[in-house]
Amino acid sequence: MERTGRGMTARPGPDGAADGGTSRADLMRQWSRTEVLLVVVLLALAATAWVLTSRLATADMRIGVLTGGPAMSEMDAAMRPWPWEAALFLGVWVVMMAAMMLPSIVPFSLGMRRLLRSRGVRGDGLFVGYFVVWAAAGTAAFAFVRGLETVVTGPSLTAVRVGGMVLLVAGVYQLTPLKRVCLRHCRSPMALLLEHSKTALHGRFGVLRVGLSHGAYCLGCCWALMAVLVAAGMMNLVWMAVFAVVVALEKVTRHGELVSRVVGGLLIVTAIVLLAHPALLT
């Protein structure tokens, strides 16, 4: 900084900005061809993931306890041992997460890429870390599904009650402070950039840690909705589309927190109705 007669004048930084600030701000606002290509690629990958989900999902993955999903028969279990079943489930799960989540992480991905580009750091680890978190969540989801299969023996009042409990827990979580904290992190890409900028600039492993952190916030924001999706029919494209829209509305629209509370209220009301009158779905 240099003092002038009327105050302080910023000295240009090494990147041509006042202390490096102005040109960095310009850089964060400008769209390069690479960034446009990045957005196109992310959306194309999401579209491809939707197609792959429809092709890879088995029949039992398209139905849940709330939509008449039968328990796996002993013959099916013998023909498809659990390690193979787990591998298939996790593969389809990651593809499904790509289909549902890639569009909603575009703002954060763009902002982080611009920050990293300004420092000459590659951002490959960002997506790796993000999907590592969701792959780990897929392991928990597989255990959840197997647990449902042991409790539910096919379309029954018990199945509806179990599904109602899932909806109730998810609805209550939608109204908790933890949900709001996670949602606010996901809704504010710039706040995330400011929070994680120093970590991200520590090379590829720093970027990986940022991806893991962002994935954890995203998981905290969406796990309850994913549990409801599992109960309704995890790989059913209609239910996937419904929940993908809800996730997008929560994360990228102006009234995302209100959407979250409304969805929570609807889940609670639906759960109470199903628990009181399970015969409605049998």
PDB file of C-alpha atoms in Angstrom, residues 58-267:
ATOM      1  CA  THR A  58     -32.748 -54.254 -11.339  1.00  0.00           C
ATOM      2  CA  ALA A  59     -36.479 -54.719 -10.783  1.00  0.00           C
ATOM      3  CA  ASP A  60     -36.138 -54.963  -6.996  1.00  0.00           C
ATOM      4  CA  MET A  61     -34.238 -51.645  -6.949  1.00  0.00           C
ATOM      5  CA  ARG A  62     -37.227 -49.832  -8.447  1.00  0.00           C
ATOM      6  CA  ILE A  63     -39.617 -50.657  -5.618  1.00  0.00           C
ATOM      7  CA  GLY A  64     -39.512 -50.044  -1.887  1.00  0.00           C
ATOM      8  CA  VAL A  65     -41.462 -50.818   1.257  1.00  0.00           C
ATOM      9  CA  LEU A  66     -43.957 -48.064   0.420  1.00  0.00           C
ATOM     10  CA  THR A  67     -44.511 -49.288  -3.139  1.00  0.00           C
ATOM     11  CA  GLY A  68     -45.046 -52.985  -2.576  1.00  0.00           C
ATOM     12  CA  GLY A  69     -41.446 -54.196  -2.675  1.00  0.00           C
ATOM     13  CA  PRO A  70     -41.269 -57.924  -1.902  1.00  0.00           C
ATOM     14  CA  ALA A  71     -38.510 -59.396   0.160  1.00  0.00           C
ATOM     15  CA  MET A  72     -35.805 -61.251  -1.720  1.00  0.00           C
ATOM     16  CA  SER A  73     -36.537 -64.944  -1.986  1.00  0.00           C
ATOM     17  CA  GLU A  74     -34.044 -67.557  -0.834  1.00  0.00           C
ATOM     18  CA  MET A  75     -33.517 -68.621  -4.445  1.00  0.00           C
ATOM     19  CA  ASP A  76     -32.723 -65.036  -5.494  1.00  0.00           C
ATOM     20  CA  ALA A  77     -30.320 -64.707  -2.580  1.00  0.00           C
ATOM     21  CA  ALA A  78     -28.560 -67.924  -3.562  1.00  0.00           C
ATOM     22  CA  MET A  79     -28.280 -66.872  -7.207  1.00  0.00           C
ATOM     23  CA  ARG A  80     -26.932 -63.424  -6.267  1.00  0.00           C
ATOM     24  CA  PRO A  81     -24.557 -63.652  -3.270  1.00  0.00           C
ATOM     25  CA  TRP A  82     -24.355 -60.546  -1.114  1.00  0.00           C
ATOM     26  CA  PRO A  83     -20.835 -59.429  -2.226  1.00  0.00           C
ATOM     27  CA  TRP A  84     -22.018 -59.305  -5.833  1.00  0.00           C
ATOM     28  CA  GLU A  85     -25.282 -57.695  -4.780  1.00  0.00           C
ATOM     29  CA  ALA A  86     -23.397 -55.083  -2.743  1.00  0.00           C
ATOM     30  CA  ALA A  87     -21.062 -54.292  -5.650  1.00  0.00           C
ATOM     31  CA  LEU A  88     -23.989 -53.925  -8.042  1.00  0.00           C
ATOM     32  CA  PHE A  89     -25.897 -51.766  -5.562  1.00  0.00           C
ATOM     33  CA  LEU A  90     -22.936 -49.440  -4.938  1.00  0.00           C
ATOM     34  CA  GLY A  91     -22.231 -49.094  -8.645  1.00  0.00           C
ATOM     35  CA  VAL A  92     -25.810 -48.142  -9.431  1.00  0.00           C
ATOM     36  CA  TRP A  93     -25.942 -45.935  -6.309  1.00  0.00           C
ATOM     37  CA  VAL A  94     -22.942 -43.836  -7.427  1.00  0.00           C
ATOM     38  CA  VAL A  95     -24.433 -43.487 -10.910  1.00  0.00           C
ATOM     39  CA  MET A  96     -27.747 -42.416  -9.352  1.00  0.00           C
ATOM     40  CA  MET A  97     -26.005 -39.845  -7.147  1.00  0.00           C
ATOM     41  CA  ALA A  98     -24.249 -38.447 -10.202  1.00  0.00           C
ATOM     42  CA  ALA A  99     -27.600 -38.118 -11.952  1.00  0.00           C
ATOM     43  CA  MET A 100     -29.223 -36.336  -9.016  1.00  0.00           C
ATOM     44  CA  MET A 101     -26.381 -34.273  -7.546  1.00  0.00           C
ATOM     45  CA  LEU A 102     -24.149 -33.104 -10.400  1.00  0.00           C
ATOM     46  CA  PRO A 103     -26.473 -30.286 -11.560  1.00  0.00           C
ATOM     47  CA  SER A 104     -26.751 -28.869  -8.023  1.00  0.00           C
ATOM     48  CA  ILE A 105     -22.974 -28.677  -7.427  1.00  0.00           C
ATOM     49  CA  VAL A 106     -22.235 -26.698 -10.597  1.00  0.00           C
ATOM     50  CA  PRO A 107     -22.054 -23.278  -8.797  1.00  0.00           C
ATOM     51  CA  PHE A 108     -19.579 -24.523  -6.183  1.00  0.00           C
ATOM     52  CA  SER A 109     -17.534 -26.392  -8.789  1.00  0.00           C
ATOM     53  CA  LEU A 110     -17.227 -23.282 -10.975  1.00  0.00           C
ATOM     54  CA  GLY A 111     -16.261 -21.018  -8.105  1.00  0.00           C
ATOM     55  CA  MET A 112     -13.664 -23.440  -6.776  1.00  0.00           C
ATOM     56  CA  ARG A 113     -12.215 -24.020 -10.238  1.00  0.00           C
ATOM     57  CA  ARG A 114     -11.760 -20.264 -10.720  1.00  0.00           C
ATOM     58  CA  LEU A 115     -10.030 -19.937  -7.366  1.00  0.00           C
ATOM     59  CA  LEU A 116      -7.737 -22.870  -8.107  1.00  0.00           C
ATOM     60  CA  ARG A 117      -7.016 -21.636 -11.630  1.00  0.00           C
ATOM     61  CA  SER A 118      -5.949 -18.267 -10.235  1.00  0.00           C
ATOM     62  CA  ARG A 119      -3.366 -20.130  -8.126  1.00  0.00           C
ATOM     63  CA  GLY A 120      -2.332 -22.685 -10.737  1.00  0.00           C
ATOM     64  CA  VAL A 121      -3.744 -25.663  -8.787  1.00  0.00           C
ATOM     65  CA  ARG A 122      -5.616 -28.540 -10.455  1.00  0.00           C
ATOM     66  CA  GLY A 123      -9.109 -29.322  -9.176  1.00  0.00           C
ATOM     67  CA  ASP A 124      -9.502 -33.004 -10.075  1.00  0.00           C
ATOM     68  CA  GLY A 125      -9.735 -34.094  -6.444  1.00  0.00           C
ATOM     69  CA  LEU A 126     -12.841 -31.993  -5.838  1.00  0.00           C
ATOM     70  CA  PHE A 127     -15.199 -34.457  -7.529  1.00  0.00           C
ATOM     71  CA  VAL A 128     -13.240 -37.456  -6.252  1.00  0.00           C
ATOM     72  CA  GLY A 129     -13.706 -36.367  -2.644  1.00  0.00           C
ATOM     73  CA  TYR A 130     -17.361 -35.516  -3.192  1.00  0.00           C
ATOM     74  CA  PHE A 131     -18.247 -38.919  -4.608  1.00  0.00           C
ATOM     75  CA  VAL A 132     -16.115 -40.810  -2.077  1.00  0.00           C
ATOM     76  CA  VAL A 133     -18.480 -39.450   0.580  1.00  0.00           C
ATOM     77  CA  TRP A 134     -21.546 -40.532  -1.382  1.00  0.00           C
ATOM     78  CA  ALA A 135     -20.036 -43.954  -2.108  1.00  0.00           C
ATOM     79  CA  ALA A 136     -19.541 -44.413   1.640  1.00  0.00           C
ATOM     80  CA  ALA A 137     -23.160 -43.359   2.131  1.00  0.00           C
ATOM     81  CA  GLY A 138     -24.089 -46.023  -0.411  1.00  0.00           C
ATOM     82  CA  THR A 139     -22.618 -48.649   1.891  1.00  0.00           C
ATOM     83  CA  ALA A 140     -24.928 -47.453   4.674  1.00  0.00           C
ATOM     84  CA  ALA A 141     -27.835 -47.392   2.220  1.00  0.00           C
ATOM     85  CA  PHE A 142     -27.144 -50.998   1.217  1.00  0.00           C
ATOM     86  CA  ALA A 143     -27.167 -52.054   4.874  1.00  0.00           C
ATOM     87  CA  PHE A 144     -30.430 -50.118   5.316  1.00  0.00           C
ATOM     88  CA  VAL A 145     -32.033 -51.906   2.366  1.00  0.00           C
ATOM     89  CA  ARG A 146     -30.891 -55.319   3.590  1.00  0.00           C
ATOM     90  CA  GLY A 147     -32.284 -54.461   7.015  1.00  0.00           C
ATOM     91  CA  LEU A 148     -35.638 -53.604   5.476  1.00  0.00           C
ATOM     92  CA  GLU A 149     -35.617 -56.918   3.609  1.00  0.00           C
ATOM     93  CA  THR A 150     -35.239 -58.830   6.868  1.00  0.00           C
ATOM     94  CA  VAL A 151     -38.077 -56.925   8.553  1.00  0.00           C
ATOM     95  CA  VAL A 152     -40.524 -56.719   5.666  1.00  0.00           C
ATOM     96  CA  THR A 153     -41.761 -59.956   4.102  1.00  0.00           C
ATOM     97  CA  GLY A 154     -43.627 -58.370   1.194  1.00  0.00           C
ATOM     98  CA  PRO A 155     -46.557 -55.971   0.765  1.00  0.00           C
ATOM     99  CA  SER A 156     -48.156 -55.766   4.206  1.00  0.00           C
ATOM    100  CA  LEU A 157     -49.300 -53.451   6.973  1.00  0.00           C
ATOM    101  CA  THR A 158     -45.875 -53.889   8.568  1.00  0.00           C
ATOM    102  CA  ALA A 159     -44.175 -52.679   5.400  1.00  0.00           C
ATOM    103  CA  VAL A 160     -46.323 -49.549   5.325  1.00  0.00           C
ATOM    104  CA  ARG A 161     -45.651 -48.850   9.007  1.00  0.00           C
ATOM    105  CA  VAL A 162     -41.904 -49.234   8.486  1.00  0.00           C
ATOM    106  CA  GLY A 163     -42.099 -46.868   5.529  1.00  0.00           C
ATOM    107  CA  GLY A 164     -44.154 -44.448   7.609  1.00  0.00           C
ATOM    108  CA  MET A 165     -41.445 -44.413  10.288  1.00  0.00           C
ATOM    109  CA  VAL A 166     -38.836 -43.652   7.643  1.00  0.00           C
ATOM    110  CA  LEU A 167     -40.941 -40.712   6.445  1.00  0.00           C
ATOM    111  CA  LEU A 168     -41.454 -39.495  10.007  1.00  0.00           C
ATOM    112  CA  VAL A 169     -37.740 -39.535  10.862  1.00  0.00           C
ATOM    113  CA  ALA A 170     -36.902 -37.797   7.579  1.00  0.00           C
ATOM    114  CA  GLY A 171     -39.598 -35.172   8.089  1.00  0.00           C
ATOM    115  CA  VAL A 172     -38.423 -34.352  11.607  1.00  0.00           C
ATOM    116  CA  TYR A 173     -34.805 -34.086  10.419  1.00  0.00           C
ATOM    117  CA  GLN A 174     -35.860 -31.585   7.748  1.00  0.00           C
ATOM    118  CA  LEU A 175     -36.820 -29.209  10.567  1.00  0.00           C
ATOM    119  CA  THR A 176     -33.668 -29.571  12.687  1.00  0.00           C
ATOM    120  CA  PRO A 177     -30.853 -27.010  13.132  1.00  0.00           C
ATOM    121  CA  LEU A 178     -28.342 -29.514  11.695  1.00  0.00           C
ATOM    122  CA  LYS A 179     -30.298 -29.665   8.445  1.00  0.00           C
ATOM    123  CA  ARG A 180     -30.321 -25.857   8.272  1.00  0.00           C
ATOM    124  CA  VAL A 181     -26.559 -25.636   8.872  1.00  0.00           C
ATOM    125  CA  CYS A 182     -25.776 -28.180   6.159  1.00  0.00           C
ATOM    126  CA  LEU A 183     -28.235 -26.596   3.736  1.00  0.00           C
ATOM    127  CA  ARG A 184     -26.786 -23.117   4.249  1.00  0.00           C
ATOM    128  CA  HIS A 185     -23.307 -24.416   3.438  1.00  0.00           C
ATOM    129  CA  CYS A 186     -24.634 -26.056   0.272  1.00  0.00           C
ATOM    130  CA  ARG A 187     -26.635 -22.961  -0.720  1.00  0.00           C
ATOM    131  CA  SER A 188     -23.710 -20.538  -0.451  1.00  0.00           C
ATOM    132  CA  PRO A 189     -20.876 -21.469  -2.829  1.00  0.00           C
ATOM    133  CA  MET A 190     -18.981 -18.247  -2.078  1.00  0.00           C
ATOM    134  CA  ALA A 191     -19.071 -18.890   1.677  1.00  0.00           C
ATOM    135  CA  LEU A 192     -17.711 -22.367   1.018  1.00  0.00           C
ATOM    136  CA  LEU A 193     -14.981 -20.923  -1.167  1.00  0.00           C
ATOM    137  CA  LEU A 194     -13.947 -18.466   1.545  1.00  0.00           C
ATOM    138  CA  GLU A 195     -14.047 -21.184   4.200  1.00  0.00           C
ATOM    139  CA  HIS A 196     -12.050 -23.748   2.212  1.00  0.00           C
ATOM    140  CA  SER A 197      -9.804 -21.563   0.058  1.00  0.00           C
ATOM    141  CA  LYS A 198      -6.673 -22.021   2.176  1.00  0.00           C
ATOM    142  CA  THR A 199      -7.195 -25.773   2.372  1.00  0.00           C
ATOM    143  CA  ALA A 200      -7.831 -26.053  -1.367  1.00  0.00           C
ATOM    144  CA  LEU A 201      -4.620 -24.241  -2.243  1.00  0.00           C
ATOM    145  CA  HIS A 202      -2.480 -26.898  -0.522  1.00  0.00           C
ATOM    146  CA  GLY A 203      -2.160 -28.935  -3.702  1.00  0.00           C
ATOM    147  CA  ARG A 204      -4.264 -31.884  -4.845  1.00  0.00           C
ATOM    148  CA  PHE A 205      -4.739 -33.323  -1.366  1.00  0.00           C
ATOM    149  CA  GLY A 206      -6.064 -29.959  -0.213  1.00  0.00           C
ATOM    150  CA  VAL A 207      -8.597 -30.043  -3.045  1.00  0.00           C
ATOM    151  CA  LEU A 208      -9.506 -33.616  -2.085  1.00  0.00           C
ATOM    152  CA  ARG A 209     -10.180 -32.504   1.495  1.00  0.00           C
ATOM    153  CA  VAL A 210     -12.423 -29.734   0.191  1.00  0.00           C
ATOM    154  CA  GLY A 211     -14.337 -32.267  -1.905  1.00  0.00           C
ATOM    155  CA  LEU A 212     -14.741 -34.505   1.146  1.00  0.00           C
ATOM    156  CA  SER A 213     -15.933 -31.584   3.246  1.00  0.00           C
ATOM    157  CA  HIS A 214     -18.427 -30.392   0.651  1.00  0.00           C
ATOM    158  CA  GLY A 215     -19.656 -33.951   0.181  1.00  0.00           C
ATOM    159  CA  ALA A 216     -20.166 -34.274   3.942  1.00  0.00           C
ATOM    160  CA  TYR A 217     -22.278 -31.099   4.045  1.00  0.00           C
ATOM    161  CA  CYS A 218     -24.249 -32.338   1.052  1.00  0.00           C
ATOM    162  CA  LEU A 219     -24.797 -35.700   2.747  1.00  0.00           C
ATOM    163  CA  GLY A 220     -25.936 -33.944   5.911  1.00  0.00           C
ATOM    164  CA  CYS A 221     -28.352 -31.945   3.796  1.00  0.00           C
ATOM    165  CA  CYS A 222     -29.786 -34.826   1.763  1.00  0.00           C
ATOM    166  CA  TRP A 223     -29.474 -38.129   3.644  1.00  0.00           C
ATOM    167  CA  ALA A 224     -33.048 -38.009   4.977  1.00  0.00           C
ATOM    168  CA  LEU A 225     -34.459 -37.415   1.497  1.00  0.00           C
ATOM    169  CA  MET A 226     -32.369 -40.312   0.192  1.00  0.00           C
ATOM    170  CA  ALA A 227     -33.796 -42.553   2.944  1.00  0.00           C
ATOM    171  CA  VAL A 228     -37.297 -41.655   1.780  1.00  0.00           C
ATOM    172  CA  LEU A 229     -36.251 -42.384  -1.794  1.00  0.00           C
ATOM    173  CA  VAL A 230     -35.048 -45.839  -0.725  1.00  0.00           C
ATOM    174  CA  ALA A 231     -38.381 -46.477   0.985  1.00  0.00           C
ATOM    175  CA  ALA A 232     -40.338 -45.327  -2.079  1.00  0.00           C
ATOM    176  CA  GLY A 233     -38.223 -47.090  -4.705  1.00  0.00           C
ATOM    177  CA  MET A 234     -34.599 -46.021  -4.960  1.00  0.00           C
ATOM    178  CA  MET A 235     -34.009 -46.511  -8.676  1.00  0.00           C
ATOM    179  CA  ASN A 236     -37.506 -45.615  -9.820  1.00  0.00           C
ATOM    180  CA  LEU A 237     -36.939 -42.792 -12.310  1.00  0.00           C
ATOM    181  CA  VAL A 238     -40.155 -40.998 -11.351  1.00  0.00           C
ATOM    182  CA  TRP A 239     -39.250 -40.860  -7.662  1.00  0.00           C
ATOM    183  CA  MET A 240     -35.655 -39.990  -8.545  1.00  0.00           C
ATOM    184  CA  ALA A 241     -36.894 -37.039 -10.597  1.00  0.00           C
ATOM    185  CA  VAL A 242     -39.162 -35.860  -7.775  1.00  0.00           C
ATOM    186  CA  PHE A 243     -36.355 -35.912  -5.209  1.00  0.00           C
ATOM    187  CA  ALA A 244     -33.828 -34.417  -7.615  1.00  0.00           C
ATOM    188  CA  VAL A 245     -36.188 -31.463  -8.075  1.00  0.00           C
ATOM    189  CA  VAL A 246     -36.584 -31.118  -4.296  1.00  0.00           C
ATOM    190  CA  VAL A 247     -32.795 -31.178  -3.796  1.00  0.00           C
ATOM    191  CA  ALA A 248     -32.311 -28.564  -6.522  1.00  0.00           C
ATOM    192  CA  LEU A 249     -35.052 -26.327  -5.097  1.00  0.00           C
ATOM    193  CA  GLU A 250     -33.476 -26.519  -1.649  1.00  0.00           C
ATOM    194  CA  LYS A 251     -29.958 -25.785  -2.842  1.00  0.00           C
ATOM    195  CA  VAL A 252     -30.223 -23.252  -5.644  1.00  0.00           C
ATOM    196  CA  THR A 253     -33.488 -21.337  -5.284  1.00  0.00           C
ATOM    197  CA  ARG A 254     -34.072 -18.212  -3.235  1.00  0.00           C
ATOM    198  CA  HIS A 255     -36.467 -19.872  -0.803  1.00  0.00           C
ATOM    199  CA  GLY A 256     -34.554 -23.112  -0.309  1.00  0.00           C
ATOM    200  CA  GLU A 257     -34.913 -23.189   3.476  1.00  0.00           C
ATOM    201  CA  LEU A 258     -38.664 -22.641   3.198  1.00  0.00           C
ATOM    202  CA  VAL A 259     -38.851 -25.498   0.683  1.00  0.00           C
ATOM    203  CA  SER A 260     -36.987 -27.702   3.176  1.00  0.00           C
ATOM    204  CA  ARG A 261     -39.448 -26.928   5.961  1.00  0.00           C
ATOM    205  CA  VAL A 262     -42.478 -27.428   3.714  1.00  0.00           C
ATOM    206  CA  VAL A 263     -41.141 -30.802   2.549  1.00  0.00           C
ATOM    207  CA  GLY A 264     -40.481 -31.753   6.171  1.00  0.00           C
ATOM    208  CA  GLY A 265     -44.041 -30.866   7.128  1.00  0.00           C
ATOM    209  CA  LEU A 266     -45.485 -32.856   4.225  1.00  0.00           C
ATOM    210  CA  LEU A 267     -43.381 -35.896   5.150  1.00  0.00           C
TER     211      LEU A 267
END
